[in-house]
XYZ file of C-alpha atoms in Angstrom:
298
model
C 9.809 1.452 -3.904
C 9.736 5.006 -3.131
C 9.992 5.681 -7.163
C 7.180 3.977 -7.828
C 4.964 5.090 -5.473
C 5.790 8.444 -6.905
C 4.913 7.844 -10.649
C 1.544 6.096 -9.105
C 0.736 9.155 -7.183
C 1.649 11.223 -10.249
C -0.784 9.141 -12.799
C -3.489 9.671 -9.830
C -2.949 13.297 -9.953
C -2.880 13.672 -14.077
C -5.650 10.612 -14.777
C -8.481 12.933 -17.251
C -11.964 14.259 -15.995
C -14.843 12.010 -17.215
C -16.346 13.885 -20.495
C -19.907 13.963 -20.263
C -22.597 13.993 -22.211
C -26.262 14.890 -22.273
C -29.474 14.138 -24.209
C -32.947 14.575 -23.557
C -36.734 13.102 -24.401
C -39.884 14.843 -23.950
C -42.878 15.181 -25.274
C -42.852 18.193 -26.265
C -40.516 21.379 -24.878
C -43.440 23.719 -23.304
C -44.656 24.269 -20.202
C -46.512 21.490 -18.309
C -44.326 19.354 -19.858
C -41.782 16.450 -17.820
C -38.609 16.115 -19.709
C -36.164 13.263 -18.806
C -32.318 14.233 -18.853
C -29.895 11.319 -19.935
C -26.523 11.823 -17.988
C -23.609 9.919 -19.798
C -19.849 10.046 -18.473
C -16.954 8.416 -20.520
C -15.463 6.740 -17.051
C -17.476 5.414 -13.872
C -18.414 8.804 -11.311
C -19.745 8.321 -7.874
C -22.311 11.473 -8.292
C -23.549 13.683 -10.231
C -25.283 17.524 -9.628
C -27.306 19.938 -11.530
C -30.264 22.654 -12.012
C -32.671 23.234 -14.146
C -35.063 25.902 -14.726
C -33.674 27.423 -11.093
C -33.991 24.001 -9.797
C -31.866 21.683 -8.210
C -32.092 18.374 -9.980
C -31.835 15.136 -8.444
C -30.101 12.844 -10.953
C -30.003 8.849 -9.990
C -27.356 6.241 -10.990
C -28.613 3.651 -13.683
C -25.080 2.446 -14.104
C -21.732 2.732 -13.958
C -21.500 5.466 -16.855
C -25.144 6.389 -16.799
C -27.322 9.033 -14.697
C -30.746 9.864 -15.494
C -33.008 13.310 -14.180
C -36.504 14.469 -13.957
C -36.860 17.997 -15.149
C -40.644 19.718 -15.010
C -41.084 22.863 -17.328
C -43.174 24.502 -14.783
C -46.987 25.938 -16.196
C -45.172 29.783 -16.070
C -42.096 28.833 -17.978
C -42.402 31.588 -20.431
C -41.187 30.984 -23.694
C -36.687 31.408 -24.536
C -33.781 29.488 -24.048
C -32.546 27.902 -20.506
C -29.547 26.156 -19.173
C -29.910 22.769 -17.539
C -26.055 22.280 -16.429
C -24.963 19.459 -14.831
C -21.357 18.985 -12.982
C -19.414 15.822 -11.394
C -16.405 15.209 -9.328
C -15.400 17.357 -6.871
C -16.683 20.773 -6.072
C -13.355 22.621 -6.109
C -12.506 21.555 -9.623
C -15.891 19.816 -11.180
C -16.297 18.636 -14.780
C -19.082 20.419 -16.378
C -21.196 20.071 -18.982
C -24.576 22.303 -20.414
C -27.762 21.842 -22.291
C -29.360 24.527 -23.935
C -33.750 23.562 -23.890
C -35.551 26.269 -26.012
C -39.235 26.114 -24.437
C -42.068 27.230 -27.018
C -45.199 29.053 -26.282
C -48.280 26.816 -25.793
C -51.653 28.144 -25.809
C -54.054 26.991 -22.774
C -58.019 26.678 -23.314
C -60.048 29.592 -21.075
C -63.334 28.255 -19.721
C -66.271 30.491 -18.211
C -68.575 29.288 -15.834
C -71.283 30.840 -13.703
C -71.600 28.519 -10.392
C -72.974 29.080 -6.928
C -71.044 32.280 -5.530
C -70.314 29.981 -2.525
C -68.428 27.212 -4.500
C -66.336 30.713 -5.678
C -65.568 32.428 -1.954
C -65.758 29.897 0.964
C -67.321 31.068 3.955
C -64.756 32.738 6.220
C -65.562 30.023 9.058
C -63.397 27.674 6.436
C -60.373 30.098 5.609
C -58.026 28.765 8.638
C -58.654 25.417 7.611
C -58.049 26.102 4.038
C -54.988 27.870 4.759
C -53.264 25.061 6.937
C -54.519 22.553 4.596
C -52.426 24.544 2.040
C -49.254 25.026 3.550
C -49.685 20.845 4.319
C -49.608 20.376 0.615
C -47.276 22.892 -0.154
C -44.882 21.124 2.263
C -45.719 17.556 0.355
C -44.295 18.972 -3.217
C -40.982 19.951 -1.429
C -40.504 16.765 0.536
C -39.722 13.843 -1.100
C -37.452 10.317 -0.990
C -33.686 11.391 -2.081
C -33.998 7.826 -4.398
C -36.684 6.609 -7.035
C -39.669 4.496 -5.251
C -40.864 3.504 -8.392
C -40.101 1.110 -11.110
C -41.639 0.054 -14.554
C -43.654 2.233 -16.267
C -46.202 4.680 -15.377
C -49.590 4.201 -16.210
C -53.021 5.777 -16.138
C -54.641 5.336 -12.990
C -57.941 4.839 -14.373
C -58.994 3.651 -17.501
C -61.006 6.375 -19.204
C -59.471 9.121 -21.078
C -58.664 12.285 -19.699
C -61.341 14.929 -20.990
C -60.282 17.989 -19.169
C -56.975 19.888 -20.614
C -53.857 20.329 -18.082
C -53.007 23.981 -17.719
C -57.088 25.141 -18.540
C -57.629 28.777 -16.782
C -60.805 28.936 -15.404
C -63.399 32.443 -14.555
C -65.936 31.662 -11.957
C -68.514 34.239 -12.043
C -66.221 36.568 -13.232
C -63.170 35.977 -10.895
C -60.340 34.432 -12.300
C -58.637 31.212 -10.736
C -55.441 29.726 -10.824
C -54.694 27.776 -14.068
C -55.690 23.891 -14.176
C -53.469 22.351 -12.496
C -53.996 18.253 -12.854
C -55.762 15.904 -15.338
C -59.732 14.878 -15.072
C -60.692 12.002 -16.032
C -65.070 11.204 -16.742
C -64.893 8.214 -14.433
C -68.108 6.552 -12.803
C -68.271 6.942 -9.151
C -67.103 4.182 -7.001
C -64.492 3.466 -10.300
C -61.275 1.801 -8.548
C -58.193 4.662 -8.615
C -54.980 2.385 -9.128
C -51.426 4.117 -8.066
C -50.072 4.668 -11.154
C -46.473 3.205 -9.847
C -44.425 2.692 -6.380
C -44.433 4.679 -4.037
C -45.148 5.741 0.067
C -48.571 7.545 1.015
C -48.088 10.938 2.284
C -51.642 11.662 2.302
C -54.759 9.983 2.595
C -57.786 11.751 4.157
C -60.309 14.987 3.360
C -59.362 18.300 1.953
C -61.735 20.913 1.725
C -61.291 22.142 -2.000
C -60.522 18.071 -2.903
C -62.273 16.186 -1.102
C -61.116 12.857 -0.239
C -57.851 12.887 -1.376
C -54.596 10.592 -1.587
C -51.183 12.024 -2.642
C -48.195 9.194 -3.634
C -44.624 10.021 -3.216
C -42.410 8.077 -5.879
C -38.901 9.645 -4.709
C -36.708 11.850 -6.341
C -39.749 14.790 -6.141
C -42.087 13.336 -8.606
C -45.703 13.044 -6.428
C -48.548 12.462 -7.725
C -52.308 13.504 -6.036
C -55.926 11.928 -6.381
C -58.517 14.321 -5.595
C -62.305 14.087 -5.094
C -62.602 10.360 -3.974
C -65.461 8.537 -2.191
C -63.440 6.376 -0.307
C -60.222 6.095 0.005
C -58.482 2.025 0.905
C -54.527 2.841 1.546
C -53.391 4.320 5.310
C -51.133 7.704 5.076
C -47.200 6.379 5.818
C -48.001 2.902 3.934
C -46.015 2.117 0.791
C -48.179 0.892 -2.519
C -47.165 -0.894 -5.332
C -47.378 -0.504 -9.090
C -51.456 -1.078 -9.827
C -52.692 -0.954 -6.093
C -56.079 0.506 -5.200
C -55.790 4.067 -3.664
C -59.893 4.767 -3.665
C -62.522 5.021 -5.463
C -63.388 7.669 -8.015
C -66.200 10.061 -6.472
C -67.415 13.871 -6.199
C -66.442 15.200 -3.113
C -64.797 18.775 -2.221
C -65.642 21.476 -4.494
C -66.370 20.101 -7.757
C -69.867 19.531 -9.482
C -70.087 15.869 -10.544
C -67.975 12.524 -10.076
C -64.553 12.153 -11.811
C -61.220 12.035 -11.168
C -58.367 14.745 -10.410
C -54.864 13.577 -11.092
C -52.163 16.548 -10.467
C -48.334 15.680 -10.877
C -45.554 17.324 -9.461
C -41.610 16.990 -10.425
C -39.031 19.053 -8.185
C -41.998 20.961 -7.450
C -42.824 22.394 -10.728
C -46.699 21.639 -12.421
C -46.576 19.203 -14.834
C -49.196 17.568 -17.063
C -49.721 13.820 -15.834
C -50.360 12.849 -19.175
C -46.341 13.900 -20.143
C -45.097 11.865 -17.620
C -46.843 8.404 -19.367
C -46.092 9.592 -22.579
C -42.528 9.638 -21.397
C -42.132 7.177 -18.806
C -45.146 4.744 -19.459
C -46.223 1.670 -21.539
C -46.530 3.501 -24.871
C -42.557 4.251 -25.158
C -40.780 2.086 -27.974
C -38.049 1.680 -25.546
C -37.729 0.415 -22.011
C -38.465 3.597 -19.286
C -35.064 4.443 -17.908
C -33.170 3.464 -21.163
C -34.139 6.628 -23.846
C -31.429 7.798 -25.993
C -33.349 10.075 -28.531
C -32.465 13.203 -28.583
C -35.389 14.946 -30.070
C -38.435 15.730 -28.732
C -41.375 14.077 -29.789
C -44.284 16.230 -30.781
């Protein structure tokens, strides 16, 4: 007895790390853009860590041999070659394994505008409110579910098409502003916003640069925010599912006319709503959650 329990304790000790493999899908390698990493281990692992783009990623399990991760290429990303690595087993003697993304330039559209100087510099009376009400969303991007709330595919949440570009920088009166962070889309007023998958509410009430706005946290630090609504018909702390009515498209905050403002965040990085349903939503040839390509699509 003894002898065997020694050769079983030996074949423990000698059994090979998993190999692993990675491949990725995007829509295109630039910045704004939401690539999905495809984790792939030759033997069953119980987890699996990484980092991208001075991130850490949050991989989840679609089967025994299979992880999957959301990577943003953040709107600064400047153009070169990065490292996503990703290791598993244990942390004194992981298996490893890299992926070398080369991000390309991408050119973003400059608009001028000439606007009332008041919709430029708020009135002081409004800066501690501003500042709090930043440092609440700020806090939102960072926090999210450690597991995916959502399921299916990811669609728009309204149906017209989006008519202002992701990543736009914009000069009010002169002064530039922060890049363009979200997607607008020319909807009527009083147009029904529909959560574009599952997820919890971590915000539903007034902002002053957005207006009435409701922010959707789908897990694994992909959140998505509706800005500028005239009403909004989901409570803060509820969860919503795939389809449900968050509000109604409208025109408050600072903005000049009705539409909607759809801004996506994964791990915290900016990323252009429309690359997340052109990876993850109805138009994919292949089942979200189950992409094997491993070329980019333009």
């Amino acid at each position: 007895m003894p002898v065997i329990m020694a050769a079983l304790l030996v074949a423990q000790t000698v059994a090979p790390a998993p190999a692993i493999s990675l491949a990725v899908d995007a829509r295109a390698l630039q910045p704004g853009e939401l690539v999905v990493l495809t984790v792939t281990t030759s033997t069953p692992v119980t987890s699996v860590r990484g980092r991208g783009f001075d991130r850490p990623l949050a991989p989840w399990r679609v089967d025994d041999t299979t992880w999957r991760a959301l990577i943003g290429i953040d709107l600064d990303v400047a153009p070169g070659a990065y490292d996503v690595t990703v290791e598993t087993g244990p942390a004194a003697a992981p298996t490893r394994a890299r992926r070398r993304l080369v991000v390309t330039a991408k050119q973003f559209p400059t608009r001028r505008l000439t606007v009332n100087p008041d919709f430029v510099d708020p009135p002081a009376t409004v800066l501690a409110r501003i500042e709090a009400e930043a440092k609440r969303i700020s806090a939102i991007w960072q926090s999210s579910a450690p597991s995916p709330l959502w399921s299916g595919v990811f669609m728009s949440p309204v149906p017209e098409r989006a008519n202002s570009a992701f990543g736009t920088r914009s000069i009010f009166n002169g002064q530039a502003r922060s890049p363009h962070g979200g997607a607008d889309f020319p909807s009527p007023e009083g147009t029904a916003v529909r959560a574009p998958n599952a997820g919890r509410v971590v915000l539903a009430g007034d902002l002053y640069y957005t207006g009435q706005t409701v922010a959707i946290d789908h897990g694994l630090g992909l959140v998505s925010l509706f800005a500028h609504l005239s009403a909004i018909d989901v409570l803060e702390g509820a969860s919503v599912t795939p389809g449900q009515v968050l509000g109604r498209v409208g025109s408050t905050g600072r903005v000049t006319g009705a539409h909607l403002h759809w801004t996506v965040r994964a791990g915290g990085a900016r990323i252009d709503p429309l690359s997340l349903v052109a990876v993850l939503g109805p138009d994919r040839d292949k089942t979200p959650g189950a992409m094997s390509d491993d070329v980019p699509r333009k």
